[in-house]
PDB file of N, CA and C in Angstrom:
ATOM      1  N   UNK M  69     -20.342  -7.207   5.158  1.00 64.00           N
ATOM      2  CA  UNK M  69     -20.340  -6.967   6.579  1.00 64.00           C
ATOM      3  C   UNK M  69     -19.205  -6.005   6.913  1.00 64.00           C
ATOM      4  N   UNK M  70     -19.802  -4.908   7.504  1.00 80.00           N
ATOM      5  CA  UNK M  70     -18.697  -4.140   8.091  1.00 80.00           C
ATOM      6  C   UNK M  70     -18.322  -4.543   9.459  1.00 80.00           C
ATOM      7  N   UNK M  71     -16.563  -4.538   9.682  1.00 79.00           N
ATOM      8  CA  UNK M  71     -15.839  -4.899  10.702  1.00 79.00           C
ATOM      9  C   UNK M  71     -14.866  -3.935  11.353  1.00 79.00           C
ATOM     10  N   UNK M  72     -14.885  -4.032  12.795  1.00 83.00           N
ATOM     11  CA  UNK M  72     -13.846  -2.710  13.067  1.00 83.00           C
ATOM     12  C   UNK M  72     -12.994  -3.371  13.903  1.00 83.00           C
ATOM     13  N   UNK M  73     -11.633  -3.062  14.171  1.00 82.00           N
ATOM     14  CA  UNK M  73     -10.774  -4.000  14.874  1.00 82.00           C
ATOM     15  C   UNK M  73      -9.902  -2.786  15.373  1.00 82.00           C
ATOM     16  N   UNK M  74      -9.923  -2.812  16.776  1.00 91.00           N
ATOM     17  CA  UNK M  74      -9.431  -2.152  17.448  1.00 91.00           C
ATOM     18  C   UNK M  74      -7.764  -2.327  18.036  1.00 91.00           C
ATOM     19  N   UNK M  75      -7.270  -1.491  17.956  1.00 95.00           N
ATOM     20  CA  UNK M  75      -5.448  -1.653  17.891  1.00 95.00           C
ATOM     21  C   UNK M  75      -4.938  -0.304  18.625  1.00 95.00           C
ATOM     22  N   UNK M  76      -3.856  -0.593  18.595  1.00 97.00           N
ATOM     23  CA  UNK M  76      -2.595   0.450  19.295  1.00 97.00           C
ATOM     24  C   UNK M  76      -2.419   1.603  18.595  1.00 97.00           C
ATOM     25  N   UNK M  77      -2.444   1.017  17.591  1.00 96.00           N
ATOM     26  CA  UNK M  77      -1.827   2.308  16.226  1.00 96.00           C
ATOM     27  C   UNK M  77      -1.716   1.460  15.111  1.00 96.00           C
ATOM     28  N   UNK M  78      -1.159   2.504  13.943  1.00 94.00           N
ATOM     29  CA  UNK M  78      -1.130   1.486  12.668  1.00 94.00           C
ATOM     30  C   UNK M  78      -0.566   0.226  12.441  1.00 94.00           C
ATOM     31  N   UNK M  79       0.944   0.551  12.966  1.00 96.00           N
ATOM     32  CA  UNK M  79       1.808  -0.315  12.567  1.00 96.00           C
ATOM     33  C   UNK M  79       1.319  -1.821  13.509  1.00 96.00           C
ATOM     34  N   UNK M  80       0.462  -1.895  14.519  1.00 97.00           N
ATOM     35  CA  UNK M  80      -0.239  -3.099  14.966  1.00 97.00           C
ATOM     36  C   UNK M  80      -1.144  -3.101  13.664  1.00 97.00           C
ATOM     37  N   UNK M  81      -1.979  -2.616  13.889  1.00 95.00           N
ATOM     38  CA  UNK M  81      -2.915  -2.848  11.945  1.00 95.00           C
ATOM     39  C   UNK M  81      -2.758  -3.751  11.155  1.00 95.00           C
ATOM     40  N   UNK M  82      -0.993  -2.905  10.656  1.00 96.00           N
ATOM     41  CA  UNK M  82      -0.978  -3.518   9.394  1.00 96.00           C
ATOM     42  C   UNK M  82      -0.485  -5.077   9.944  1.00 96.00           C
ATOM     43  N   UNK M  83       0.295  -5.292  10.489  1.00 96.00           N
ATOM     44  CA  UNK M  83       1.125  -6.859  11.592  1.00 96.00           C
ATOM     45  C   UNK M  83      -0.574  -7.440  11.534  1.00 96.00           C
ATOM     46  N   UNK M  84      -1.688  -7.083  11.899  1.00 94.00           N
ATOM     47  CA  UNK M  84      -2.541  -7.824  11.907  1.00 94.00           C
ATOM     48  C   UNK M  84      -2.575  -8.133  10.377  1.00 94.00           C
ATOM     49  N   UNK M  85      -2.894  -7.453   9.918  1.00 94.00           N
ATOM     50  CA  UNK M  85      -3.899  -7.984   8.725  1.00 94.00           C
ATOM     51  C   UNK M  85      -2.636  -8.513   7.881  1.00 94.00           C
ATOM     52  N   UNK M  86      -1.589  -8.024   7.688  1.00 96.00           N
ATOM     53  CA  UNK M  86      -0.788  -8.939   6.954  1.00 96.00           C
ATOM     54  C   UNK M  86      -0.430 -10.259   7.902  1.00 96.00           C
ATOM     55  N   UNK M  87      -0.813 -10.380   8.919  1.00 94.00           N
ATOM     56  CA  UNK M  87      -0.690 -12.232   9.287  1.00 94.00           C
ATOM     57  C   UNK M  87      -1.855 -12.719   9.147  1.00 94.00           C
ATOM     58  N   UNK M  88      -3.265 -12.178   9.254  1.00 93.00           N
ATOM     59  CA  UNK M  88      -4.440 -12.649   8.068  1.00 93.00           C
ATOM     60  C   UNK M  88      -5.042 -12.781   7.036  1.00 93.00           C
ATOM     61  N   UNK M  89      -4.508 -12.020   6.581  1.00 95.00           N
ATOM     62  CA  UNK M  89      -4.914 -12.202   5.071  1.00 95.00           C
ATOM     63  C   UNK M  89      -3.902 -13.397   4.027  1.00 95.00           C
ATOM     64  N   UNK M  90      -4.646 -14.142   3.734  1.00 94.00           N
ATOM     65  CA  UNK M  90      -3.832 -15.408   2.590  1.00 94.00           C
ATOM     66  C   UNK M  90      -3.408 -15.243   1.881  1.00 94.00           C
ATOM     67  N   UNK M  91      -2.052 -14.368   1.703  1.00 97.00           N
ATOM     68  CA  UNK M  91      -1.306 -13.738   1.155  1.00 97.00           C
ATOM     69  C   UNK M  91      -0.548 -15.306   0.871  1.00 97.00           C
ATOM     70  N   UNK M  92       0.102 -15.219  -0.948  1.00 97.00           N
ATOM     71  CA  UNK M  92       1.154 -16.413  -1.371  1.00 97.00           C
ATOM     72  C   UNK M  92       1.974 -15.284  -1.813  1.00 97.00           C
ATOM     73  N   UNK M  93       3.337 -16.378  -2.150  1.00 97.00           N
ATOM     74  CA  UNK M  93       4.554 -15.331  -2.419  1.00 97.00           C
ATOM     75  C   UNK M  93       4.692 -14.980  -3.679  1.00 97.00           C
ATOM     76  N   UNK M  94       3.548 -15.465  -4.327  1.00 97.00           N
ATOM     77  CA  UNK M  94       3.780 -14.247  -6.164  1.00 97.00           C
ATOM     78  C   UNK M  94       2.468 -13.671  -5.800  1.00 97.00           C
ATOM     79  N   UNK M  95       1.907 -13.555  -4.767  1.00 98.00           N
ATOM     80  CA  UNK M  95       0.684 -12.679  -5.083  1.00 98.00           C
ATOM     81  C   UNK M  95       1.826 -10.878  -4.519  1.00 98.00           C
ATOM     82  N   UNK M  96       0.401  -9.952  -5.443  1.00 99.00           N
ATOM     83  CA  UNK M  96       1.578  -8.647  -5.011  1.00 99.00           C
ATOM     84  C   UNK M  96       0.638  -7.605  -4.152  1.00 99.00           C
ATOM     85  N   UNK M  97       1.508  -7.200  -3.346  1.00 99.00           N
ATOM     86  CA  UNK M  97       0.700  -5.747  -2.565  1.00 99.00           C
ATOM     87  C   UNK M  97       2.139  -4.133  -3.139  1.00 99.00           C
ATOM     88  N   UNK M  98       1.116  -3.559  -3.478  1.00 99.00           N
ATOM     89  CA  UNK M  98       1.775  -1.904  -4.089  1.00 99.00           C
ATOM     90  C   UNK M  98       1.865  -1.452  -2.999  1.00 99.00           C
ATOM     91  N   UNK M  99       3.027  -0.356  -2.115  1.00 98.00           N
ATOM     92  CA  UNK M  99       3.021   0.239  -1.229  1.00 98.00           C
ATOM     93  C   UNK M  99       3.690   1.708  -2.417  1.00 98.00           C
ATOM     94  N   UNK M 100       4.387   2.777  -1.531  1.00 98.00           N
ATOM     95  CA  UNK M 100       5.031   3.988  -2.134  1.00 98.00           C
ATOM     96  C   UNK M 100       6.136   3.661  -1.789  1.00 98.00           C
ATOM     97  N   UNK M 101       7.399   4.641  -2.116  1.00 97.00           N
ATOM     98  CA  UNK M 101       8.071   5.037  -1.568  1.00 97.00           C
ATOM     99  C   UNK M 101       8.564   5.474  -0.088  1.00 97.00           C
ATOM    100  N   UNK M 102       7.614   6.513  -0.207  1.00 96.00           N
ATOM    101  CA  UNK M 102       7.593   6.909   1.169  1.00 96.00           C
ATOM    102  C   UNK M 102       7.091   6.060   2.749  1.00 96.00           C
ATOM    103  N   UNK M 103       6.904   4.722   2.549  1.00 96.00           N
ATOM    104  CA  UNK M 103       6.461   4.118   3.455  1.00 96.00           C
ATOM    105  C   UNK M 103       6.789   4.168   4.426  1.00 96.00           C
ATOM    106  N   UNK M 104       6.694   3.966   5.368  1.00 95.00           N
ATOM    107  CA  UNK M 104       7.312   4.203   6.746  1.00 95.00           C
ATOM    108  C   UNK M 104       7.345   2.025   6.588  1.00 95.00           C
ATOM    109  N   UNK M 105       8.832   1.839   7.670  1.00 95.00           N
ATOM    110  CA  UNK M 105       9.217   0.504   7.351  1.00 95.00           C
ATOM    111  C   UNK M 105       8.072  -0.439   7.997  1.00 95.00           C
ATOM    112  N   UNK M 106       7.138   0.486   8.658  1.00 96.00           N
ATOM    113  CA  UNK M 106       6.066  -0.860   9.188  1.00 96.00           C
ATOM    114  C   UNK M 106       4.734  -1.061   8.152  1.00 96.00           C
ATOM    115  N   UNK M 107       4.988  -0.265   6.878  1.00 97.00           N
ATOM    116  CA  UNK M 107       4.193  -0.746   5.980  1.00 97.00           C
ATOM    117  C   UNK M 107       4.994  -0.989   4.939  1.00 97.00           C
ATOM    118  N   UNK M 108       5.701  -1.743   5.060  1.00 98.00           N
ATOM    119  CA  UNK M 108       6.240  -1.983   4.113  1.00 98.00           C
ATOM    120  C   UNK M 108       6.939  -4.008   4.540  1.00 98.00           C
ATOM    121  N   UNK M 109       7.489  -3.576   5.732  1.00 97.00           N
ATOM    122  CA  UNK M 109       8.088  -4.937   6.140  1.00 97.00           C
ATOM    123  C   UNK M 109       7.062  -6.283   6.304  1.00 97.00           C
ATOM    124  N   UNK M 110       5.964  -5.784   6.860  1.00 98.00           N
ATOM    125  CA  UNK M 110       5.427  -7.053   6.856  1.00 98.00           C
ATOM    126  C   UNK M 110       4.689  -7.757   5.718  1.00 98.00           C
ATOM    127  N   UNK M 111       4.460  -6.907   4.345  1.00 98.00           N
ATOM    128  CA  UNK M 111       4.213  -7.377   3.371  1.00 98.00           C
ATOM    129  C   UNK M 111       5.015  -8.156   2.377  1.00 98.00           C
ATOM    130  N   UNK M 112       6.729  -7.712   3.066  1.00 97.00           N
ATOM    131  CA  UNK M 112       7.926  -8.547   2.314  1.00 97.00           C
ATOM    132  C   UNK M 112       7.744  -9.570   2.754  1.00 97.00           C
ATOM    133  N   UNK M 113       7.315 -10.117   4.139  1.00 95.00           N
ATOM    134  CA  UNK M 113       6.909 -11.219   4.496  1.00 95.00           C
ATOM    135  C   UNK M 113       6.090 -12.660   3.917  1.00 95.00           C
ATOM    136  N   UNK M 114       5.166 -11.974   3.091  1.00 96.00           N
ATOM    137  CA  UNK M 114       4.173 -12.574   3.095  1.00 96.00           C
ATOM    138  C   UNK M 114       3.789 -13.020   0.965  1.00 96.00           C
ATOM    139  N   UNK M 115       4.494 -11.362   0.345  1.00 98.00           N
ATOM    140  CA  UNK M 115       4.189 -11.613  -0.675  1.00 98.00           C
ATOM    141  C   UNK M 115       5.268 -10.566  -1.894  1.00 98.00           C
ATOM    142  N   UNK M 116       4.950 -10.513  -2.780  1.00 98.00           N
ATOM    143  CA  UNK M 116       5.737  -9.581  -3.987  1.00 98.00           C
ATOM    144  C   UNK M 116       5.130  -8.499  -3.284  1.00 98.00           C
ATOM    145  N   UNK M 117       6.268  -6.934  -2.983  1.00 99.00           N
ATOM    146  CA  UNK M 117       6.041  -5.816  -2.516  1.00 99.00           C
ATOM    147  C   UNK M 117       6.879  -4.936  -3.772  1.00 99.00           C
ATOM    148  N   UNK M 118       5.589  -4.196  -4.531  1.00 99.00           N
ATOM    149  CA  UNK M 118       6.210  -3.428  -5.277  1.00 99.00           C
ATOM    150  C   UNK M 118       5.678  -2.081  -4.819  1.00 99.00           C
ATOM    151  N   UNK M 119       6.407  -1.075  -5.394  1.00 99.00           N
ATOM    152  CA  UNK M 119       6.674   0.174  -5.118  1.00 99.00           C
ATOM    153  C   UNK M 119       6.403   1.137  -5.880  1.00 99.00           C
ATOM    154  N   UNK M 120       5.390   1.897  -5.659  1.00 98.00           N
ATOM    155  CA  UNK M 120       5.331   2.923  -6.763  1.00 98.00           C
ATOM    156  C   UNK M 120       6.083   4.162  -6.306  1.00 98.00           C
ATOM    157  N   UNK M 121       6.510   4.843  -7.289  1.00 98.00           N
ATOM    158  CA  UNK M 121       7.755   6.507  -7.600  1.00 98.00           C
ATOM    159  C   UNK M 121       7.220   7.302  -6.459  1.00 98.00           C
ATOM    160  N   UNK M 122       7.934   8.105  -6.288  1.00 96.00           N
ATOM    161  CA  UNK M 122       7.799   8.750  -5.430  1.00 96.00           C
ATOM    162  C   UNK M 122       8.648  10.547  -5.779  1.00 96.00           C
ATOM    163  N   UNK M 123       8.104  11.255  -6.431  1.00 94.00           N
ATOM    164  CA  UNK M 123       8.399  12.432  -7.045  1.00 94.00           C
ATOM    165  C   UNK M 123       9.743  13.485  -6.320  1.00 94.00           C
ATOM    166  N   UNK M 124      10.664  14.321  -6.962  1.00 92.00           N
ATOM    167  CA  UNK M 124      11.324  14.846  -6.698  1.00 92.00           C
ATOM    168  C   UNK M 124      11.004  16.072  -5.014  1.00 92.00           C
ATOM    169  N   UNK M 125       9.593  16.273  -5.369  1.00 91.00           N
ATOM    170  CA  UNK M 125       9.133  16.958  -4.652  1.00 91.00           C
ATOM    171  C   UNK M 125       8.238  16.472  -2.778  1.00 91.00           C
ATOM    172  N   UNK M 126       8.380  14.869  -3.350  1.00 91.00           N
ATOM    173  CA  UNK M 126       7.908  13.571  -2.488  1.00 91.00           C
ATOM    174  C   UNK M 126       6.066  13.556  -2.625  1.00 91.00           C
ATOM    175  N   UNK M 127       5.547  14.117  -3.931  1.00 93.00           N
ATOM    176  CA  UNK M 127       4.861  13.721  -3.679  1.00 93.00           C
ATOM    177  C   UNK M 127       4.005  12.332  -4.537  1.00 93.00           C
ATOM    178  N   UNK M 128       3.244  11.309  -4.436  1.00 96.00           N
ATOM    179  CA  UNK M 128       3.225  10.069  -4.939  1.00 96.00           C
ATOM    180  C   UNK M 128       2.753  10.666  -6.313  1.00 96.00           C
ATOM    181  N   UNK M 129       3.983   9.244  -7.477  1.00 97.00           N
ATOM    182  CA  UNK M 129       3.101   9.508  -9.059  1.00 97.00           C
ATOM    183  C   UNK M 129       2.220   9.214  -8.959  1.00 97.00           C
ATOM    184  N   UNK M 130       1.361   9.261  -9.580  1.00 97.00           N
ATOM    185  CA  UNK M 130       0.097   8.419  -9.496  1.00 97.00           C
ATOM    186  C   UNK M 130       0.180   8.159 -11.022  1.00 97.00           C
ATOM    187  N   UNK M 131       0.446   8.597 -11.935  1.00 98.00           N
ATOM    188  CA  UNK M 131       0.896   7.627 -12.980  1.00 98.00           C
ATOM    189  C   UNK M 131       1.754   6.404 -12.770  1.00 98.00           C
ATOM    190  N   UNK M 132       2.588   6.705 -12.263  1.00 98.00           N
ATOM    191  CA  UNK M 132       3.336   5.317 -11.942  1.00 98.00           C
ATOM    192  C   UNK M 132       2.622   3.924 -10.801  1.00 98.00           C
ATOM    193  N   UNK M 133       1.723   4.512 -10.355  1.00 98.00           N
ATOM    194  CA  UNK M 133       1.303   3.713  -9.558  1.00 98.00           C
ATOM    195  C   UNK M 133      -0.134   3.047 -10.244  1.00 98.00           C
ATOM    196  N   UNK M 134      -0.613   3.923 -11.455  1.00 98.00           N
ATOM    197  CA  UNK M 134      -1.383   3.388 -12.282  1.00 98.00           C
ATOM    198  C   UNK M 134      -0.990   2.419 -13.141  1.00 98.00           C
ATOM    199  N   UNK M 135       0.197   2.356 -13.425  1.00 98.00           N
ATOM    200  CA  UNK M 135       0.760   2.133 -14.384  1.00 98.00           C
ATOM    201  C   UNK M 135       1.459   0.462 -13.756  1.00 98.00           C
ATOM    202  N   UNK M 136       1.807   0.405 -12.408  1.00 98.00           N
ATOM    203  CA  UNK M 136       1.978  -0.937 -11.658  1.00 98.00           C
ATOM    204  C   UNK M 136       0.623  -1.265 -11.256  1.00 98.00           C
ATOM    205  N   UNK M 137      -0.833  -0.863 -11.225  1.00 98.00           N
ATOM    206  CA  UNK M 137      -1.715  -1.442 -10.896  1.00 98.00           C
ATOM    207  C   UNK M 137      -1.966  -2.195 -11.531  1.00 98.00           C
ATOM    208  N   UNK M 138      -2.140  -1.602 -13.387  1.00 97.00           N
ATOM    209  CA  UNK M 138      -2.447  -2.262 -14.559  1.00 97.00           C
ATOM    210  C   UNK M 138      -1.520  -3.538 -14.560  1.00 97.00           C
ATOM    211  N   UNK M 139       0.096  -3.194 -14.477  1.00 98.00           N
ATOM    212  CA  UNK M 139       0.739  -4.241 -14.726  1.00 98.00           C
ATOM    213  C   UNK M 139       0.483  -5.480 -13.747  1.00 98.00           C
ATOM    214  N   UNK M 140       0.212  -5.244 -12.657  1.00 98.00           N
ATOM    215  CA  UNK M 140       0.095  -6.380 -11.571  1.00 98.00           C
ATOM    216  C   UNK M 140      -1.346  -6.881 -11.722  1.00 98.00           C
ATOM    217  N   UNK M 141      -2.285  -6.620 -12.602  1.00 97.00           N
ATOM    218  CA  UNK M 141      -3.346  -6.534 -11.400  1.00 97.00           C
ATOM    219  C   UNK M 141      -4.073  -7.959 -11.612  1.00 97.00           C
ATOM    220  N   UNK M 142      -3.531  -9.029 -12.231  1.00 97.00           N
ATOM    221  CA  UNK M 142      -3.811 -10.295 -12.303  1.00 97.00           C
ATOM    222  C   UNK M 142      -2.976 -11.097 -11.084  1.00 97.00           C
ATOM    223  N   UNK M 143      -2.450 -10.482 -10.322  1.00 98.00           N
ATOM    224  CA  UNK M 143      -2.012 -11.120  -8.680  1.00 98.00           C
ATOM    225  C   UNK M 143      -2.179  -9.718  -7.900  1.00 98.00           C
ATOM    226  N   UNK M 144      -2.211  -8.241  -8.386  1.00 98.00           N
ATOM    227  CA  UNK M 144      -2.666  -8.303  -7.395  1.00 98.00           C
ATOM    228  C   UNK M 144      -3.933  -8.175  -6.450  1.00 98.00           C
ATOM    229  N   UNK M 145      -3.060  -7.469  -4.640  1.00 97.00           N
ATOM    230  CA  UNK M 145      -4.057  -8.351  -3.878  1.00 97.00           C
ATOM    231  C   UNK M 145      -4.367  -7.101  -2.459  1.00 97.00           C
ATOM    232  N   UNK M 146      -3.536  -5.938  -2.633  1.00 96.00           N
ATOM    233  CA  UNK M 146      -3.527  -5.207  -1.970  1.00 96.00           C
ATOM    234  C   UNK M 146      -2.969  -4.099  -2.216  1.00 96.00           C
ATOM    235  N   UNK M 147      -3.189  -2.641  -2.228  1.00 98.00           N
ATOM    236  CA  UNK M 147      -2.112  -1.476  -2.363  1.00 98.00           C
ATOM    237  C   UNK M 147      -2.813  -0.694  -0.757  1.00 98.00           C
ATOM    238  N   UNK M 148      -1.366  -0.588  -0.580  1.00 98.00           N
ATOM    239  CA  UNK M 148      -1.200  -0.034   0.838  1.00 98.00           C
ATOM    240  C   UNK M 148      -0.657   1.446   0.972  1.00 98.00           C
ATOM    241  N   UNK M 149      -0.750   2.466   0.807  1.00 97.00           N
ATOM    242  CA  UNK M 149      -0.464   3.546   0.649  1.00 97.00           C
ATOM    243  C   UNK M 149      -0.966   4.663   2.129  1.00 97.00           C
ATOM    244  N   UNK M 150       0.115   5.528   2.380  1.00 96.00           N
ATOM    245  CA  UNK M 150      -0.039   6.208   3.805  1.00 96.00           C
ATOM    246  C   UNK M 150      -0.521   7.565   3.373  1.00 96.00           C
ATOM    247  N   UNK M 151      -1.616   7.452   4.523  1.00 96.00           N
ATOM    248  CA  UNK M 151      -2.253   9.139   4.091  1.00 96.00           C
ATOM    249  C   UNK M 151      -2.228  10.303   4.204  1.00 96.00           C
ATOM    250  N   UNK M 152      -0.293  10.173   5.133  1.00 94.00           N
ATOM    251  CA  UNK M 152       0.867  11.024   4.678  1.00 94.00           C
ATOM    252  C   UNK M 152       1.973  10.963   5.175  1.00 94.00           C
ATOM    253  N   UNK M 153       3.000  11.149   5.010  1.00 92.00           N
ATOM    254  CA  UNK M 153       3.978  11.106   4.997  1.00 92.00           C
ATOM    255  C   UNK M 153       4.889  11.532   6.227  1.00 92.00           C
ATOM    256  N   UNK M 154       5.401  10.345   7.126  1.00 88.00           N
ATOM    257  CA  UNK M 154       5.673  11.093   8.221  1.00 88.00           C
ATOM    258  C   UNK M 154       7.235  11.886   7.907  1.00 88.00           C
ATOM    259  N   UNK M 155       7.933  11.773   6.870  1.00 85.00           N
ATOM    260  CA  UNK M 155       9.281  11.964   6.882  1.00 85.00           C
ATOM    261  C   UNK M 155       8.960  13.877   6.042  1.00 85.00           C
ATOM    262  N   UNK M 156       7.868  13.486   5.116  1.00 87.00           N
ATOM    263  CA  UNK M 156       7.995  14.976   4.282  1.00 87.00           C
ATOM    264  C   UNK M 156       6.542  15.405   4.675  1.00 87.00           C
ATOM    265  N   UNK M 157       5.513  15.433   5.179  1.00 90.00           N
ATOM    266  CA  UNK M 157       4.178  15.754   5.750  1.00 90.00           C
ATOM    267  C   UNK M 157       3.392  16.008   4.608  1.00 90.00           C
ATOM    268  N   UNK M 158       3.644  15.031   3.410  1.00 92.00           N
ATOM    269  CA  UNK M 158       2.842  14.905   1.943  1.00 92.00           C
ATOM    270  C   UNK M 158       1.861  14.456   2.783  1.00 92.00           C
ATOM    271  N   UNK M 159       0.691  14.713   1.882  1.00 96.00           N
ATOM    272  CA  UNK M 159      -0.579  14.280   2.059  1.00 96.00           C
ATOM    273  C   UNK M 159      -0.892  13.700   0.405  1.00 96.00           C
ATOM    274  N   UNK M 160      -1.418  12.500   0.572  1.00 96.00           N
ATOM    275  CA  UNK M 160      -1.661  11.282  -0.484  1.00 96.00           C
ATOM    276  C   UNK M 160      -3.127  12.024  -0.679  1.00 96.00           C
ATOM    277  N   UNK M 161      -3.862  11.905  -1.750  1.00 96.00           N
ATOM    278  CA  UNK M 161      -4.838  12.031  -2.397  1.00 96.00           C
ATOM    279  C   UNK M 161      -5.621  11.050  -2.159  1.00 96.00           C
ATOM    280  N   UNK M 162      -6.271  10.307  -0.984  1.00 96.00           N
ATOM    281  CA  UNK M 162      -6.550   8.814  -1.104  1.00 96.00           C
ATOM    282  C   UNK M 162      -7.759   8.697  -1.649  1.00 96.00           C
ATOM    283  N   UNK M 163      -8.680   9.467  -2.428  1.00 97.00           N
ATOM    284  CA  UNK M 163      -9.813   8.969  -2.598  1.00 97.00           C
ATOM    285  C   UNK M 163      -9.084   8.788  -4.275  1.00 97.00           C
ATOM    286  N   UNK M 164      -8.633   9.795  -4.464  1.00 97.00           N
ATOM    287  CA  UNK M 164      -7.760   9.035  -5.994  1.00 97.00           C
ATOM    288  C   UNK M 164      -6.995   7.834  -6.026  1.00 97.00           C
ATOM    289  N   UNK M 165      -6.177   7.879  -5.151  1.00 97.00           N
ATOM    290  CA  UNK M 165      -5.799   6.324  -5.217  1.00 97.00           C
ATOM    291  C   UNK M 165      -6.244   5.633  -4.839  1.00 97.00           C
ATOM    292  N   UNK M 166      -7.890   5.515  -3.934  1.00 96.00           N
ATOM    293  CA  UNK M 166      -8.693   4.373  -4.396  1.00 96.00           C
ATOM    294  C   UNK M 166      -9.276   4.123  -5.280  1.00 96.00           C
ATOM    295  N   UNK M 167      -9.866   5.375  -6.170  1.00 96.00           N
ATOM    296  CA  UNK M 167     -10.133   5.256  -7.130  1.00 96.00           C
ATOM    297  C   UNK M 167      -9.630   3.926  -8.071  1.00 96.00           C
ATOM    298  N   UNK M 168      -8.349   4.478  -8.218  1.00 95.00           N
ATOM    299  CA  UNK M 168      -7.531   3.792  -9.119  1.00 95.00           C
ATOM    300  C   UNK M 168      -7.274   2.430  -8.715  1.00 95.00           C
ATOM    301  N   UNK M 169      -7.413   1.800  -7.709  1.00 95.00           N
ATOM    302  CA  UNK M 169      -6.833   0.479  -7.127  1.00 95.00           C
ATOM    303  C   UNK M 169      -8.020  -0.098  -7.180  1.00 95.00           C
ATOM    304  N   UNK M 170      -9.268   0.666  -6.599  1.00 94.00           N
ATOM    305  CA  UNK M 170     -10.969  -0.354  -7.418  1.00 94.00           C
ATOM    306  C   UNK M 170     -10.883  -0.204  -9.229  1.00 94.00           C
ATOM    307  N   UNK M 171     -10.008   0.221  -9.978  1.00 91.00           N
ATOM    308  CA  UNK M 171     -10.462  -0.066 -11.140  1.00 91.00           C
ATOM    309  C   UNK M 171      -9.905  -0.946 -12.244  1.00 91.00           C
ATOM    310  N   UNK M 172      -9.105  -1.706 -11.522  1.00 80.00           N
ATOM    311  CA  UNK M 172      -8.142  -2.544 -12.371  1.00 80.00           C
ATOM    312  C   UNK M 172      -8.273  -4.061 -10.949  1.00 80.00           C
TER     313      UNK M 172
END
């Protein structure tokens, strides 16, 4: 079933769904580096928030973030990644990093 939930902006979003979703505190959600603190804080809340690299140039490894998918991916439960960067105006690759987060 597709669902659409209507909000302010992101950072309401994410406050939603990280106070719904049944998040425990060894389960893990992957964010970047570059997060902006409202994707990032409310997942410290709720569960293990790991972090994938974030390149000299700012833009996301994606080896490294392959490389914490594999390692987590028996808890985890979410990767949260921004589809760009408000501090350096990177733009994330997101159909690659969904790729990679449906395959582990």
């Amino acid at each position: 079933m597709d669902t659409a939930i209507f909000v302010k902006n992101t950072t309401e979003a994410i406050n939603k769904l990280a106070n719904r979703l049944n998040l425990q505190p060894d389960d893990v959600v992957i964010i970047s580096e570059m997060e902006h603190h409202s994707n990032d804080l409310p997942w410290r809340k709720k569960a293990r928030v790991v972090k994938a690299r974030v390149d000299i140039s700012g833009a996301l490894d994606l080896d490294d973030l392959c490389s914490k998918i594999r390692k987590h991916a028996a808890r985890l439960k979410l990767v949260s990644i921004t589809g760009a960067s408000n501090v350096t105006g990177y733009i994330n690759d997101l159909r690659t990093i969904a790729r990679l987060a449906h395959t582990y």
